[in-house]
Coordinates of C-alpha atoms and ligand atoms in Angstrom, one line a residue:
X1174 CA 29.0 58.1 23.4
X1175 CA 26.2 56.8 25.5
X1176 CA 25.1 53.2 25.6
X1177 CA 21.6 54.1 24.1
X1178 CA 23.4 55.7 21.1
X1179 CA 25.8 52.7 20.8
X1180 CA 22.9 50.3 20.8
X1181 CA 21.1 52.4 18.2
X1182 CA 24.1 52.3 15.9
X1183 CA 24.5 48.6 16.3
X1184 CA 20.7 48.0 15.6
X1185 CA 20.9 50.2 12.6
X1186 CA 23.8 48.3 11.3
X1187 CA 22.1 45.0 12.0
X1188 CA 19.1 46.3 10.0
X1189 CA 21.3 47.5 7.1
X1190 CA 23.0 44.1 7.1
X1191 CA 19.7 42.2 6.8
X1192 CA 17.0 41.8 4.2
X1193 CA 14.2 41.3 6.7
X1194 CA 11.1 42.0 4.6
X1195 CA 10.0 41.1 1.1
X1196 CA 11.1 44.5 -0.4
X1197 CA 13.7 44.9 2.4
X1198 CA 11.5 47.5 4.1
X1199 CA 7.7 48.2 4.2
X1200 CA 8.2 50.7 1.4
X1201 CA 9.2 47.9 -1.0
X1202 CA 12.0 50.0 -2.4
X1203 CA 14.3 47.0 -2.8
X1204 CA 17.2 49.3 -2.0
X1205 CA 20.1 48.1 0.1
X1206 CA 22.2 50.7 2.0
X1207 CA 25.2 48.5 1.9
X1208 CA 28.2 50.0 0.0
X1209 CA 31.1 47.5 0.2
X1210 CA 30.2 46.3 -3.3
X1211 CA 30.0 49.5 -5.4
X1212 CA 30.4 50.9 -8.9
X1213 CA 34.1 51.0 -8.6
X1214 CA 34.7 47.3 -7.7
X1215 CA 31.6 45.4 -8.9
X1216 CA 33.5 44.0 -11.8
X1217 CA 35.4 41.6 -9.5
X1218 CA 32.1 40.1 -8.3
X1219 CA 32.0 36.2 -8.3
X1220 CA 30.4 33.3 -6.7
X1221 CA 30.6 32.9 -2.9
X1222 CA 28.5 29.8 -2.8
X1223 CA 25.5 28.2 -4.5
X1224 CA 22.7 25.9 -3.4
X1225 CA 21.4 23.4 -5.8
X1226 CA 17.6 23.4 -5.5
X1227 CA 17.2 20.1 -7.5
X1228 CA 14.4 21.6 -9.5
X1229 CA 13.7 22.3 -13.2
X1230 CA 10.8 24.7 -13.0
X1231 CA 10.5 28.4 -12.3
X1232 CA 12.2 30.2 -9.3
X1233 CA 10.8 33.6 -8.4
X1234 CA 11.4 33.9 -4.7
X1235 CA 12.9 37.0 -2.9
X1236 CA 15.1 35.5 0.0
X1237 CA 14.6 36.9 3.4
X1238 CA 17.8 37.2 5.4
X1239 CA 17.8 37.7 9.2
X1240 CA 20.5 37.1 11.8
X1241 CA 22.7 35.0 9.4
X1242 CA 19.9 32.8 8.1
X1243 CA 18.6 33.0 4.6
X1244 CA 14.9 31.8 4.0
X1245 CA 13.9 31.0 0.5
X1246 CA 11.3 29.0 -1.5
X1247 CA 11.5 26.8 -4.6
X1248 CA 9.0 25.2 -6.8
X1249 CA 6.0 23.5 -5.4
X1250 CA 6.2 25.9 -2.3
X1251 CA 9.0 24.1 -0.7
X1252 CA 10.8 26.3 2.0
X1253 CA 14.6 26.3 2.7
X1254 CA 16.6 27.8 5.6
X1255 CA 20.3 28.2 4.9
X1256 CA 23.3 29.4 6.6
X1257 CA 23.6 32.8 4.7
X1258 CA 27.4 32.8 5.0
X1259 CA 28.1 29.2 3.9
X1260 CA 25.0 27.9 2.1
X1261 CA 24.7 25.0 4.5
X1262 CA 21.1 23.7 4.6
X1263 CA 19.6 24.2 8.2
X1264 CA 16.2 22.7 7.4
X1265 CA 13.7 22.2 4.5
X1266 CA 9.9 22.1 4.7
X1267 CA 8.0 20.4 1.9
X1268 CA 4.2 21.3 2.2
X1269 CA 3.5 18.4 -0.1
X1270 CA 1.4 20.3 -2.7
X1271 CA -0.6 17.8 -4.8
X1272 CA 1.1 17.8 -8.2
X1273 CA -2.3 17.7 -10.1
X1274 CA -2.9 21.2 -8.7
X1275 CA -0.6 22.6 -11.4
X1276 CA -3.7 22.5 -13.7
X1277 CA -5.2 25.2 -11.4
X1278 CA -2.4 27.7 -12.1
X1279 CA -1.9 29.8 -15.1
X1280 CA 1.9 30.4 -14.7
X1281 CA 3.9 27.6 -13.3
X1282 CA 4.3 26.2 -9.9
X1283 CA 6.3 29.1 -8.6
X1284 CA 6.5 30.8 -5.2
X1285 CA 7.7 34.4 -4.4
X1286 CA 8.9 33.7 -0.9
X1287 CA 8.2 33.8 2.8
X1288 CA 7.6 36.3 5.5
X1289 CA 9.5 36.0 8.8
X1290 CA 8.2 37.5 12.0
X1291 CA 9.0 36.6 15.7
X1292 CA 10.9 33.4 15.0
X1293 CA 8.0 32.2 12.7
X1294 CA 8.1 31.7 8.9
X1295 CA 4.9 32.2 6.9
X1296 CA 4.3 30.6 3.6
X1297 CA 1.4 30.5 1.0
X1298 CA 1.3 27.1 -0.7
X1299 CA 0.4 26.6 -4.4
X1300 CA -2.8 24.7 -3.4
X1301 CA -4.1 27.7 -1.3
X1302 CA -2.9 27.0 2.3
X1303 CA -1.3 29.5 4.6
X1304 CA 1.2 27.8 7.0
X1305 CA 3.4 29.0 9.9
X1306 CA 6.7 27.2 10.6
X1307 CA 9.1 27.5 13.5
X1308 CA 12.1 29.5 12.1
X1309 CA 14.6 27.5 14.1
X1310 CA 13.5 24.0 13.0
X1311 CA 11.0 24.3 10.2
X1312 CA 8.4 22.5 12.3
X1313 CA 4.8 23.2 11.3
X1314 CA 3.1 25.5 13.9
X1315 CA -0.3 25.9 12.2
X1316 CA -1.9 25.6 8.8
X1317 CA -5.2 27.1 7.4
X1318 CA -7.0 26.8 4.1
X1319 CA -7.6 30.1 2.5
X1320 CA -9.5 29.2 -0.7
X1321 CA -12.6 27.4 -2.0
X1322 CA -10.9 24.1 -2.9
X1323 CA -13.4 23.4 -5.7
X1324 CA -12.2 26.5 -7.6
X1325 CA -9.1 26.9 -9.7
X1326 CA -7.2 29.0 -7.1
X1327 CA -3.6 29.0 -6.2
X1328 CA -1.1 31.0 -4.2
X1329 CA 2.3 32.1 -5.7
X1330 CA 2.7 35.4 -3.8
X1331 CA 4.7 36.0 -0.6
X1332 CA 2.6 36.8 2.6
X1333 CA 3.3 39.9 4.5
X1334 CA 3.1 40.3 8.3
X1335 CA 1.5 43.6 9.3
X1336 CA 0.6 44.5 12.9
X1337 CA 0.8 40.8 14.0
X1338 CA -1.5 39.7 11.1
X1339 CA -0.4 37.6 8.1
X1340 CA -1.8 39.0 4.8
X1341 CA -2.4 36.7 1.9
X1342 CA -4.3 36.7 -1.4
X1343 CA -4.3 34.3 -4.3
X1344 CA -4.4 33.8 -8.0
X1345 CA -6.9 32.2 -10.4
X1346 CA -8.6 34.9 -12.4
X1347 CA -7.3 33.4 -15.6
X1348 CA -9.6 30.3 -15.0
X1349 CA -12.3 32.1 -13.0
X1350 CA -12.4 33.0 -9.3
X1351 CA -13.6 35.9 -7.3
X1352 CA -10.7 38.0 -5.8
X1353 CA -10.1 38.7 -2.2
X1354 CA -7.4 39.3 0.4
X1355 CA -7.4 37.9 3.9
X1356 CA -5.7 38.6 7.2
X1357 CA -4.9 35.9 9.7
X1358 CA -3.7 36.2 13.3
X1359 CA 0.1 35.5 13.0
X1360 CA 0.2 33.6 16.3
X1361 CA -2.9 31.5 16.1
X1362 CA -3.8 31.3 12.4
X1363 CA -7.3 32.5 13.3
X1364 CA -9.0 34.5 10.5
X1365 CA -9.2 38.3 11.3
X1366 CA -10.7 39.9 8.1
X1367 CA -11.3 39.3 4.4
X1368 CA -11.9 42.0 1.9
X1369 CA -13.4 41.1 -1.5
X1370 CA -12.2 43.0 -4.5
X1371 CA -15.2 42.5 -6.7
X1372 CA -19.0 42.1 -5.9
X1373 CA -20.3 38.6 -5.5
X1374 CA -23.5 39.4 -7.4
X1375 CA -25.3 42.5 -9.1
X1376 CA -27.8 42.8 -6.3
X1377 CA -26.2 41.8 -3.2
X1378 CA -26.2 41.3 -0.3
X1379 CA -22.7 42.8 -0.3
X1380 CA -20.0 41.8 2.2
X1381 CA -18.6 45.4 2.4
X1382 CA -20.3 48.8 1.8
X1383 CA -18.0 49.8 -1.1
X1384 CA -19.1 46.6 -3.0
X1385 CA -22.6 48.2 -3.4
X1386 CA -21.0 51.0 -5.3
X1387 CA -18.8 48.6 -7.2
X1388 CA -21.7 46.4 -8.2
X1389 CA -23.2 49.4 -10.2
X1390 CA -20.1 49.2 -12.5
X1391 CA -20.9 45.6 -13.5
X1392 CA -23.6 44.4 -15.9
X1393 CA -26.6 42.5 -14.6
X1394 CA -25.7 39.6 -17.1
X1395 CA -22.5 38.3 -18.5
X1396 CA -19.9 35.6 -17.8
X1397 CA -18.7 37.2 -14.6
X1398 CA -21.8 35.8 -12.8
X1399 CA -20.3 32.3 -13.4
X1400 CA -16.5 33.1 -13.2
X1401 CA -16.5 35.1 -10.1
X1402 CA -15.3 38.3 -11.9
X1403 CA -11.5 37.9 -11.1
X1404 CA -9.5 40.8 -9.5
X1405 CA -7.3 38.5 -7.6
X1406 CA -4.6 39.8 -5.2
X1407 CA -1.8 37.5 -6.2
X1408 CA 1.4 39.4 -5.6
X1409 CA 2.0 43.1 -4.8
X1410 CA 1.5 44.8 -1.4
X1411 CA 3.2 47.6 0.5
X1412 CA 2.6 49.1 4.0
X1413 CA 2.8 52.6 5.5
X1414 CA 3.1 52.1 9.2
X1415 CA 2.5 55.9 9.8
X1416 CA -0.7 56.0 7.8
X1417 CA -1.5 52.4 8.9
X1418 CA -2.5 51.7 5.3
X1419 CA -1.9 48.4 3.6
X1420 CA -1.7 48.8 -0.2
X1421 CA -2.7 45.9 -2.4
X1422 CA -2.8 45.5 -6.2
X1423 CA -5.7 43.7 -7.9
X1424 CA -5.6 41.6 -11.1
X1425 CA -7.5 41.2 -14.3
X1426 CA -11.1 40.3 -14.9
X1427 CA -12.4 36.8 -15.6
X1428 CA -12.7 36.3 -18.5
X1429 CA -10.3 38.9 -19.9
X1430 CA -12.7 40.2 -22.5
X1431 CA -15.1 42.7 -21.0
X1432 CA -17.5 42.3 -23.8
X1433 CA -18.1 38.7 -22.6
X1434 CA -17.5 39.4 -18.9
X1435 CA -19.7 42.4 -18.4
X1436 CA -21.6 43.0 -21.7
X1437 CA -22.6 46.7 -22.2
X1438 CA -19.5 48.0 -20.3
X1439 CA -18.9 49.4 -16.9
X1440 CA -15.6 50.0 -15.1
X1441 CA -15.9 46.7 -13.2
X1442 CA -14.6 47.9 -9.9
X1443 CA -12.2 46.9 -8.4
X1444 CA -10.4 45.1 -11.2
X1445 CA -6.8 46.3 -12.1
X1446 CA -6.9 48.6 -9.1
X1447 CA -4.7 49.8 -6.2
X1448 CA -6.6 49.6 -2.9
X1449 CA -5.6 51.2 0.3
X1450 CA -6.9 49.2 3.3
X1451 CA -6.8 49.9 7.1
X1452 CA -4.2 47.5 8.2
X1453 CA -6.1 46.5 11.3
X1454 CA -9.8 46.3 10.1
X1455 CA -9.2 45.8 6.3
X1456 CA -11.6 48.6 5.7
X1457 CA -11.1 50.2 2.3
X1458 CA -9.9 53.8 2.5
X1459 CA -9.4 54.6 -1.1
X1460 CA -9.1 53.0 -4.5
X1461 CA -7.5 53.9 -7.8
X1462 CA -8.4 51.9 -10.8
X1463 CA -5.5 51.9 -13.5
X1464 CA -7.5 50.1 -16.2
X1465 CA -11.3 50.7 -16.0
X1466 CA -13.2 47.8 -17.6
X1467 CA -9.9 45.9 -18.3
X1468 CA -10.0 43.7 -21.3
X1469 CA -6.3 42.9 -21.8
X1470 CA -5.1 41.2 -18.7
X1471 CA -3.7 44.5 -17.5
X1472 CA -3.3 43.6 -13.9
X1473 CA -2.3 46.2 -11.2
X1474 CA -0.6 43.5 -9.2
X1475 CA 2.8 44.8 -10.3
X1476 CA 5.2 45.8 -7.6
X1477 CA 4.3 49.0 -5.7
X1478 CA 7.0 51.3 -4.2
X1479 CA 6.3 53.9 -1.5
X1480 CA 8.7 56.9 -1.7
X1481 CA 8.5 60.5 -0.5
X1482 CA 9.1 62.8 -3.6
X1483 CA 9.3 66.5 -4.1
X1484 CA 6.7 67.2 -6.8
X1485 CA 6.1 70.8 -7.9
X1486 CA 8.0 72.0 -4.9
X1487 CA 5.9 70.0 -2.5
X1488 CA 6.9 66.9 -0.5
X1489 CA 4.5 64.2 -1.4
X1490 CA 4.0 60.8 0.1
X1491 CA 3.9 58.9 -3.2
X1492 CA 3.0 55.5 -4.3
X1493 CA 4.7 54.3 -7.6
X1494 CA 3.5 51.5 -9.9
X1495 CA 4.2 50.5 -13.5
X1496 CA 1.3 48.1 -14.1
X1497 CA 1.0 46.0 -17.2
X1498 CA -1.1 48.6 -19.0
X1499 CA 2.1 50.6 -20.0
X1500 CA 1.5 53.8 -17.9
X1501 CA 3.8 54.7 -14.9
X1502 CA 1.6 56.0 -12.1
X1503 CA 2.5 58.4 -9.2
X1504 CA -0.3 58.5 -6.6
X1505 CA -0.5 60.4 -3.3
X1506 CA -0.6 57.4 -1.0
X1507 CA -2.6 59.3 1.7
X1508 CA -5.7 59.7 -0.4
X1509 CA -5.1 58.0 -3.8
X1510 CA -5.0 61.3 -5.8
X1511 CA -3.3 60.8 -9.1
X1512 CA -0.3 63.0 -9.4
X1513 CA 0.9 61.9 -12.7
X1514 CA 0.8 59.1 -15.2
X1515 CA 2.9 58.7 -18.4
X1516 CA 3.7 55.9 -20.8
X1517 CA 6.9 54.0 -20.0
X1518 CA 6.6 51.6 -23.1
X1519 CA 4.6 51.7 -26.3
X1520 CA 0.9 51.9 -25.7
X1521 CA -1.8 52.0 -28.3
X1522 CA -4.9 51.1 -26.4
X1523 CA -5.1 54.5 -24.7
X1524 CA -3.7 57.9 -25.8
X1525 CA -3.2 59.4 -22.3
X1526 CA -4.6 59.8 -18.9
X1527 CA -7.1 62.6 -18.3
X1528 CA -8.9 63.4 -15.0
X1529 CA -7.5 60.2 -13.6
X1530 CA -8.8 57.9 -16.4
X1531 CA -7.2 56.5 -19.6
X1532 CA -8.6 57.9 -22.8
X1533 CA -9.2 54.8 -24.9
X1534 CA -8.2 55.0 -28.6
X1535 CA -10.5 52.2 -29.9
X1536 CA -7.5 50.1 -30.9
X1537 CA -8.1 48.0 -27.8
X1538 CA -11.6 47.2 -28.7
X1539 CA -11.4 43.6 -30.1
X1540 CA -15.2 42.8 -29.6
X1541 CA -15.8 42.6 -33.3
X1542 CA -12.4 41.9 -34.9
X1543 CA -8.9 40.9 -34.2
X1544 CA -6.7 43.8 -32.9
X1545 CA -3.0 44.2 -32.3
X1546 CA -2.7 45.8 -28.9
X1547 CA 0.3 47.4 -27.2
X1548 CA 1.4 46.3 -24.5
X1549 CA 0.8 42.6 -24.7
X1550 CA -0.9 40.6 -22.1
X1551 CA 2.5 40.0 -20.7
X1552 CA 2.5 43.7 -19.9
X1553 CA 5.0 46.6 -20.2
X1554 CA 6.1 45.3 -16.9
X1555 CA 5.2 42.0 -15.3
X1556 CA 5.6 40.6 -11.7
X1557 CA 9.4 41.0 -11.8
X1558 CA 10.0 43.7 -9.1
X1559 CA 11.3 47.1 -9.9
X1560 CA 13.5 49.0 -7.4
X1561 CA 13.9 52.6 -6.3
X1562 CA 17.2 54.3 -5.3
X1563 CA 16.8 57.4 -3.1
X1564 CA 20.2 58.6 -4.0
X1565 CA 19.6 58.7 -7.7
X1566 CA 15.8 59.3 -7.5
X1567 CA 15.3 56.7 -10.2
X1568 CA 13.1 53.6 -10.5
X1569 CA 14.7 50.6 -12.3
X1570 CA 12.0 48.8 -14.3
X1571 CA 12.4 45.4 -16.0
X1572 CA 10.2 46.2 -18.9
X1573 CA 9.2 44.7 -22.3
X1574 CA 8.1 46.1 -25.6
X1575 CA 5.6 43.8 -27.4
X1576 CA 2.2 43.8 -28.9
X1577 CA -0.4 41.0 -28.8
X1578 CA -3.3 40.1 -31.0
X1579 CA -6.7 39.9 -29.3
X1580 CA -9.6 38.1 -30.8
X1581 CA -13.4 38.6 -30.2
X1582 CA -13.7 35.1 -28.6
X1583 CA -11.1 36.0 -26.1
X1584 CA -8.8 33.3 -27.3
X1585 CA -5.1 33.8 -26.9
X1586 CA -3.1 34.2 -30.1
X1587 CA 0.6 34.4 -30.2
X1588 CA 1.5 36.7 -33.1
X1589 CA 3.5 34.0 -35.0
X1590 CA 0.2 32.1 -35.1
X1591 CA -1.7 34.9 -36.8
X1592 CA -1.6 34.6 -40.6
X1593 CA -2.8 38.3 -41.1
X1594 CA -0.3 39.8 -38.7
X1595 CA 1.1 42.2 -41.3
X1596 CA -2.3 43.5 -42.0
X1597 CA -2.9 44.1 -38.3
X1598 CA 0.4 45.9 -38.0
X1599 CA -0.6 48.5 -40.5
X1600 CA -0.9 52.0 -39.1
X1601 CA 0.4 50.8 -35.7
X1602 CA 3.5 52.0 -34.0
X1603 CA 6.9 50.6 -35.2
X1604 CA 8.2 49.0 -32.1
X1605 CA 11.6 47.4 -31.4
X1606 CA 10.3 44.5 -29.4
X1607 CA 12.3 43.0 -26.6
X1608 CA 13.3 43.3 -23.0
X1609 CA 14.5 46.6 -21.5
X1610 CA 15.9 47.8 -18.3
X1611 CA 14.5 51.4 -17.9
X1612 CA 15.8 53.9 -15.3
X1613 CA 12.7 56.0 -14.8
X1614 CA 12.5 59.4 -13.2
X1615 CA 9.2 59.3 -11.3
X1616 CA 9.1 63.1 -10.7
X1617 CA 9.8 64.1 -14.4
X1618 CA 8.0 61.1 -15.6
X1619 CA 10.7 60.2 -18.2
X1620 CA 13.3 57.6 -18.9
X1621 CA 16.8 58.8 -17.9
X1622 CA 18.7 55.8 -19.4
X1623 CA 17.7 52.4 -20.8
X1624 CA 19.3 49.3 -21.8
X1625 CA 18.0 46.7 -24.3
X1626 CA 18.4 43.2 -23.1
X1627 CA 19.3 40.4 -25.3
X1628 CA 16.2 38.5 -24.4
X1629 CA 12.5 39.3 -23.9
X1630 CA 11.6 38.6 -20.2
X1631 CA 14.4 39.3 -17.6
X1632 CA 14.8 39.4 -13.9
X1633 CA 13.6 41.7 -11.1
X1634 CA 16.0 44.5 -10.0
X1635 CA 17.9 45.4 -6.9
X1636 CA 19.6 48.8 -6.3
X1637 CA 22.2 49.7 -3.7
X1638 CA 23.8 52.7 -2.0
X1639 CA 26.9 51.4 -3.9
X1640 CA 25.4 53.2 -7.0
X1641 CA 24.4 50.0 -8.6
X1642 CA 21.5 48.2 -10.2
X1643 CA 21.5 44.4 -10.4
X1644 CA 19.5 42.3 -12.9
X1645 CA 19.7 38.8 -14.1
X1646 CA 18.6 37.9 -17.6
X1647 CA 16.9 35.2 -19.7
X1648 CA 20.1 34.6 -21.6
X1649 CA 21.8 33.5 -18.4
X1650 CA 23.7 36.5 -17.3
X1651 CA 23.9 38.4 -13.9
X1652 CA 24.5 42.1 -14.7
X1653 CA 25.3 45.2 -12.7
X1654 CA 24.9 48.7 -14.0
X1655 CA 26.0 52.2 -12.8
X1656 CA 22.8 53.4 -11.2
X1657 CA 23.4 57.0 -12.5
X1658 CA 24.5 56.3 -16.1
X1659 CA 23.4 52.8 -17.0
X1660 CA 27.0 51.8 -17.9
X1661 CA 27.3 48.0 -17.7
X1662 CA 29.9 47.2 -15.0
X1663 CA 29.4 43.4 -14.6
X1664 CA 28.4 40.7 -17.1
X1665 CA 28.7 37.4 -15.3
X1666 CA 27.6 34.2 -17.0
X1667 CA 25.6 31.9 -14.9
X1668 CA 24.2 29.6 -17.6
X1669 CA 20.7 29.7 -15.9
X1670 CA 17.8 31.9 -16.8
X1671 CA 17.4 34.5 -13.9
X1672 CA 13.9 35.9 -13.4
X1673 CA 13.9 36.5 -9.6
X1674 CA 15.0 39.8 -8.0
X1675 CA 18.4 39.8 -6.2
X1676 CA 18.8 40.9 -2.6
X1677 CA 21.8 42.0 -0.6
X1678 CA 23.0 41.3 3.0
X1679 CA 26.2 41.4 5.0
X1680 CA 27.7 39.0 7.5
X1681 CA 30.9 39.5 9.5
X1682 CA 31.6 42.7 7.5
X1683 CA 31.3 41.0 4.1
X1684 CA 28.5 42.0 1.6
X1685 CA 26.7 39.4 -0.4
X1686 CA 24.2 39.5 -3.3
X1687 CA 21.9 36.6 -3.6
X1688 CA 19.5 35.6 -6.4
X1689 CA 17.3 32.6 -7.3
X1690 CA 18.1 31.2 -10.8
X1691 CA 15.7 29.0 -12.8
X1692 CA 13.4 29.5 -15.8
X1693 CA 9.6 29.2 -15.6
X1694 CA 6.7 31.3 -14.7
X1695 CA 4.1 32.9 -17.0
X1696 CA 6.6 32.6 -20.0
X1697 CA 7.2 29.0 -19.4
X1698 CA 5.6 28.3 -22.7
X1699 CA 7.6 30.7 -24.8
X1700 CA 11.3 30.2 -24.4
X1701 CA 13.5 32.8 -26.2
X1702 CA 16.0 31.3 -28.7
X1703 CA 18.8 33.0 -26.8
X1704 CA 17.5 31.7 -23.4
X1705 CA 20.1 29.8 -21.3
X1706 CA 17.6 27.1 -20.8
X1707 CA 17.9 26.3 -24.6
X1708 CA 21.5 25.3 -24.1
X1709 CA 21.8 24.2 -20.5
X1710 CA 19.7 22.2 -18.2
X1711 CA 17.2 24.3 -16.3
X1712 CA 18.9 23.5 -13.0
X1713 CA 17.3 25.6 -10.2
X1714 CA 20.0 27.2 -8.0
X1715 CA 20.4 29.9 -5.4
X1716 CA 23.5 31.9 -6.5
X1717 CA 25.3 34.0 -3.9
X1718 CA 28.0 36.5 -4.9
X1719 CA 30.8 38.4 -3.2
X1720 CA 33.8 40.4 -4.3
X1721 CA 36.7 38.4 -5.6
X1722 CA 34.4 35.2 -5.8
X1723 CA 34.8 32.4 -8.4
X1724 CA 33.2 31.6 -11.7
X1725 CA 29.7 30.1 -11.6
X1726 CA 29.8 26.4 -12.5
X1727 CA 27.6 25.9 -15.5
X1728 CA 24.7 23.4 -15.4
X1729 CA 24.9 20.3 -17.7
X1730 CA 24.6 20.9 -21.5
X1731 CA 21.3 19.6 -22.8
X1732 CA 21.6 17.4 -26.0
X1733 CA 18.2 18.0 -27.6
X1734 CA 16.9 21.6 -27.8
X1735 CA 13.6 22.2 -26.0
X1736 CA 11.4 22.9 -28.9
X1737 CA 8.1 21.7 -30.4
X1738 CA 7.4 21.7 -34.2
X1739 CA 5.8 24.8 -35.7
X1740 CA 2.1 24.7 -35.7
X1741 CA 0.6 23.3 -38.8
X1742 CA -1.7 26.0 -40.1
X1743 CA -4.0 23.6 -42.0
X1744 CA -7.7 23.8 -42.6
X1745 CA -7.9 27.5 -41.6
X1746 CA -11.3 28.3 -40.4
X1747 CA -12.1 24.7 -39.4
X1748 CA -14.0 25.2 -36.2
X1749 CA -13.1 21.9 -34.8
X1750 CA -9.4 22.7 -34.9
X1751 CA -10.1 26.1 -33.3
X1752 CA -12.0 24.4 -30.5
X1753 CA -9.2 21.8 -30.1
X1754 CA -6.6 24.6 -29.7
X1755 CA -8.8 26.1 -27.0
X1756 CA -9.1 22.8 -25.2
X1757 CA -5.4 22.3 -25.4
X1758 CA -4.6 25.7 -24.0
X1759 CA -7.1 25.2 -21.2
X1760 CA -6.4 21.7 -20.2
X1761 CA -3.0 20.5 -21.6
X1762 CA -0.9 23.6 -22.1
X1763 CA 0.0 24.3 -18.6
X1764 CA 1.8 21.0 -18.3
X1765 CA 2.9 20.3 -21.9
X1766 CA 3.6 23.8 -23.3
X1767 CA 1.6 25.9 -25.7
X1768 CA 1.3 25.0 -29.4
X1769 CA 4.1 26.3 -31.5
X1770 CA 6.1 27.6 -28.5
X1771 CA 9.4 26.5 -27.3
X1772 CA 9.2 25.2 -23.8
X1773 CA 11.2 23.2 -21.2
X1774 CA 8.0 21.3 -20.5
X1775 CA 7.5 17.8 -21.9
X1776 CA 5.7 18.5 -25.2
X1777 CA 3.1 16.1 -26.5
X1778 CA 4.9 16.0 -29.9
X1779 CA 7.2 13.5 -28.3
X1780 CA 4.5 11.3 -26.9
X1781 CA 4.4 7.6 -27.6
X1782 CA 3.4 6.9 -31.2
X1783 CA 0.6 4.6 -30.4
X1784 CA -1.1 7.5 -28.6
X1785 CA 0.0 10.2 -31.0
X1786 CA -1.6 8.2 -33.9
X1787 CA -4.9 9.9 -32.8
X1788 CA -6.2 6.6 -31.5
X1789 CA -9.4 7.6 -29.9
X1790 CA -9.1 4.8 -27.4
X1791 CA -5.6 5.8 -26.3
X1792 CA -6.6 9.4 -25.8
X1793 CA -9.7 8.3 -23.9
X1794 CA -7.4 6.1 -21.8
X1795 CA -5.4 9.0 -20.7
X1796 CA -8.5 11.0 -19.7
X1797 CA -10.7 8.3 -18.4
X1798 CA -8.4 5.7 -16.9
X1799 CA -5.6 7.9 -15.7
X1800 CA -2.8 6.0 -17.4
X1801 CA -1.3 9.3 -18.2
X1802 CA 0.1 11.5 -15.4
X1803 CA -3.2 13.0 -14.2
X1804 CA -6.8 11.9 -14.4
X1805 CA -9.2 14.0 -16.4
X1806 CA -12.9 14.0 -16.6
X1807 CA -14.0 13.5 -20.2
X1808 CA -17.5 14.8 -19.4
X1809 CA -16.0 17.9 -17.8
X1810 CA -14.0 18.7 -20.9
X1811 CA -16.9 18.1 -23.2
X1812 CA -19.3 20.1 -21.1
X1813 CA -16.7 22.9 -21.4
X1814 CA -16.6 22.4 -25.1
X1815 CA -20.4 23.2 -25.4
X1816 CA -19.9 26.6 -23.8
Ligands
LIG58 CA1 -3.5 37.6 -15.5

């Protein structure tokens, strides 16, 4: 055996042992080639070590593991470097995100992780900064602002480093921003390129040539002129080094309702789209819009997977996505050609995809009356990453079945708040609502097996060459399934809601599975009755498992269940109450929980009696004088009320 071959074997093993990139490889398959933990022995899996994050909000990060060090993030964009074998903290970096910034995010102060490249750690902070840290010490190397700080923008996604450039987007389309993605030089932090996903105005001038074409798909009037249109790039990316194409997913429109955003219609390019960009220049090579003229928060920011598949006897370089709109897409990633698209959950807004476009049924048109639409705004699949196992050829999707009532004024309604829900359900599909783990065959476009979870929103998935699929759940379990059959092989109680995707790595010949545990995110406001956070304190923890490990110590039991009283449905039709609800959702809900929902957030139902007694002066005091936690501008709120 030559030395070169020996080095090759050693390097290949080191790569197999690590989890060096967000999706382990550029293809984002979230597949680990490690086999020590497998379908025959996974039932003996137990805790190797845990790290207490000392947090009570959502944890969504994918840890990066390289050369024995595990890098992860917690709430408020704090970065941790740990010894991946022992859990010993090596360093911690707190970017000191202003706590008032939480009002600028729709979906909790979460972070999905870092990128590591050439002894540098890259992080997007909740308040829109991109920072580089020394991987050895956590010391700040450089920091740049990536957003207009007067706008409600935030970063929760993980950056990627491609060809020496750090790629980052941001969120904010729920409250109104214009979407873009940027590249910065990884060594210096200097900006390299920025690509906008929607036009800045109907008539230009346009920053990129394709925006001229996109502008023709937007109306000349409408709320998009004030909101920026949306289409933010807040999570999903993948990279094909051979094609030198960077794939990004874009989000929903601002506001969601197209009849308000762009009256008269139009596809509103490039909302809810998959864009292929030249990784060096950012130049757009192709686009595919999954939901033309999106009106339902059907983002295409869901996890994308690159895989080479034999379709109709031909090897295709495919890109796979299960966006919120309920269809599973297989595209040719060289040119964006649609190869196939089928429903992976119940869908009633469109009947099927024809000539690359969804055929709308009319059930999604809520411009004149309330409509029950499947899937809900939470999507058939949300940000929780899916995974692809090249051995089984299956994609493991954390999915959910649910409908949602949309109203003409674009105001969110939870179905338990809709008095005429039974009437709206008439003639609509009978759906067994809930969370599902679906093993999907992307070639035949059908489910091979599926498991119904006990709770609605569950964790991202990991699949391994040990013929396994791992997933955490909202009711506090860490599960493993036979990747071929769906038989449950592990049902380990952690006592903490798990939303994040697990990763796997090996050190000194021992394989580990690691996952962040902590409830929060977009569903922070709607805790399931069976959620672990109803019973135990929502203690944020990094859990790391190995064969023959120990039981997971449970967090402290909570004495009072996190709940708020049911909404009082009095004075139906009173416009002031309706406007009050809107104000609450817009300005209070992201810190105090949505009305009528169960939440781990401090609800206003428990506020001091002298304030709760609707004393106008006390309420004014909170807003004007800042004797509550944050200072609000009364004039800002009431200006908004006049809209
Ligand atoms: Ca959204």
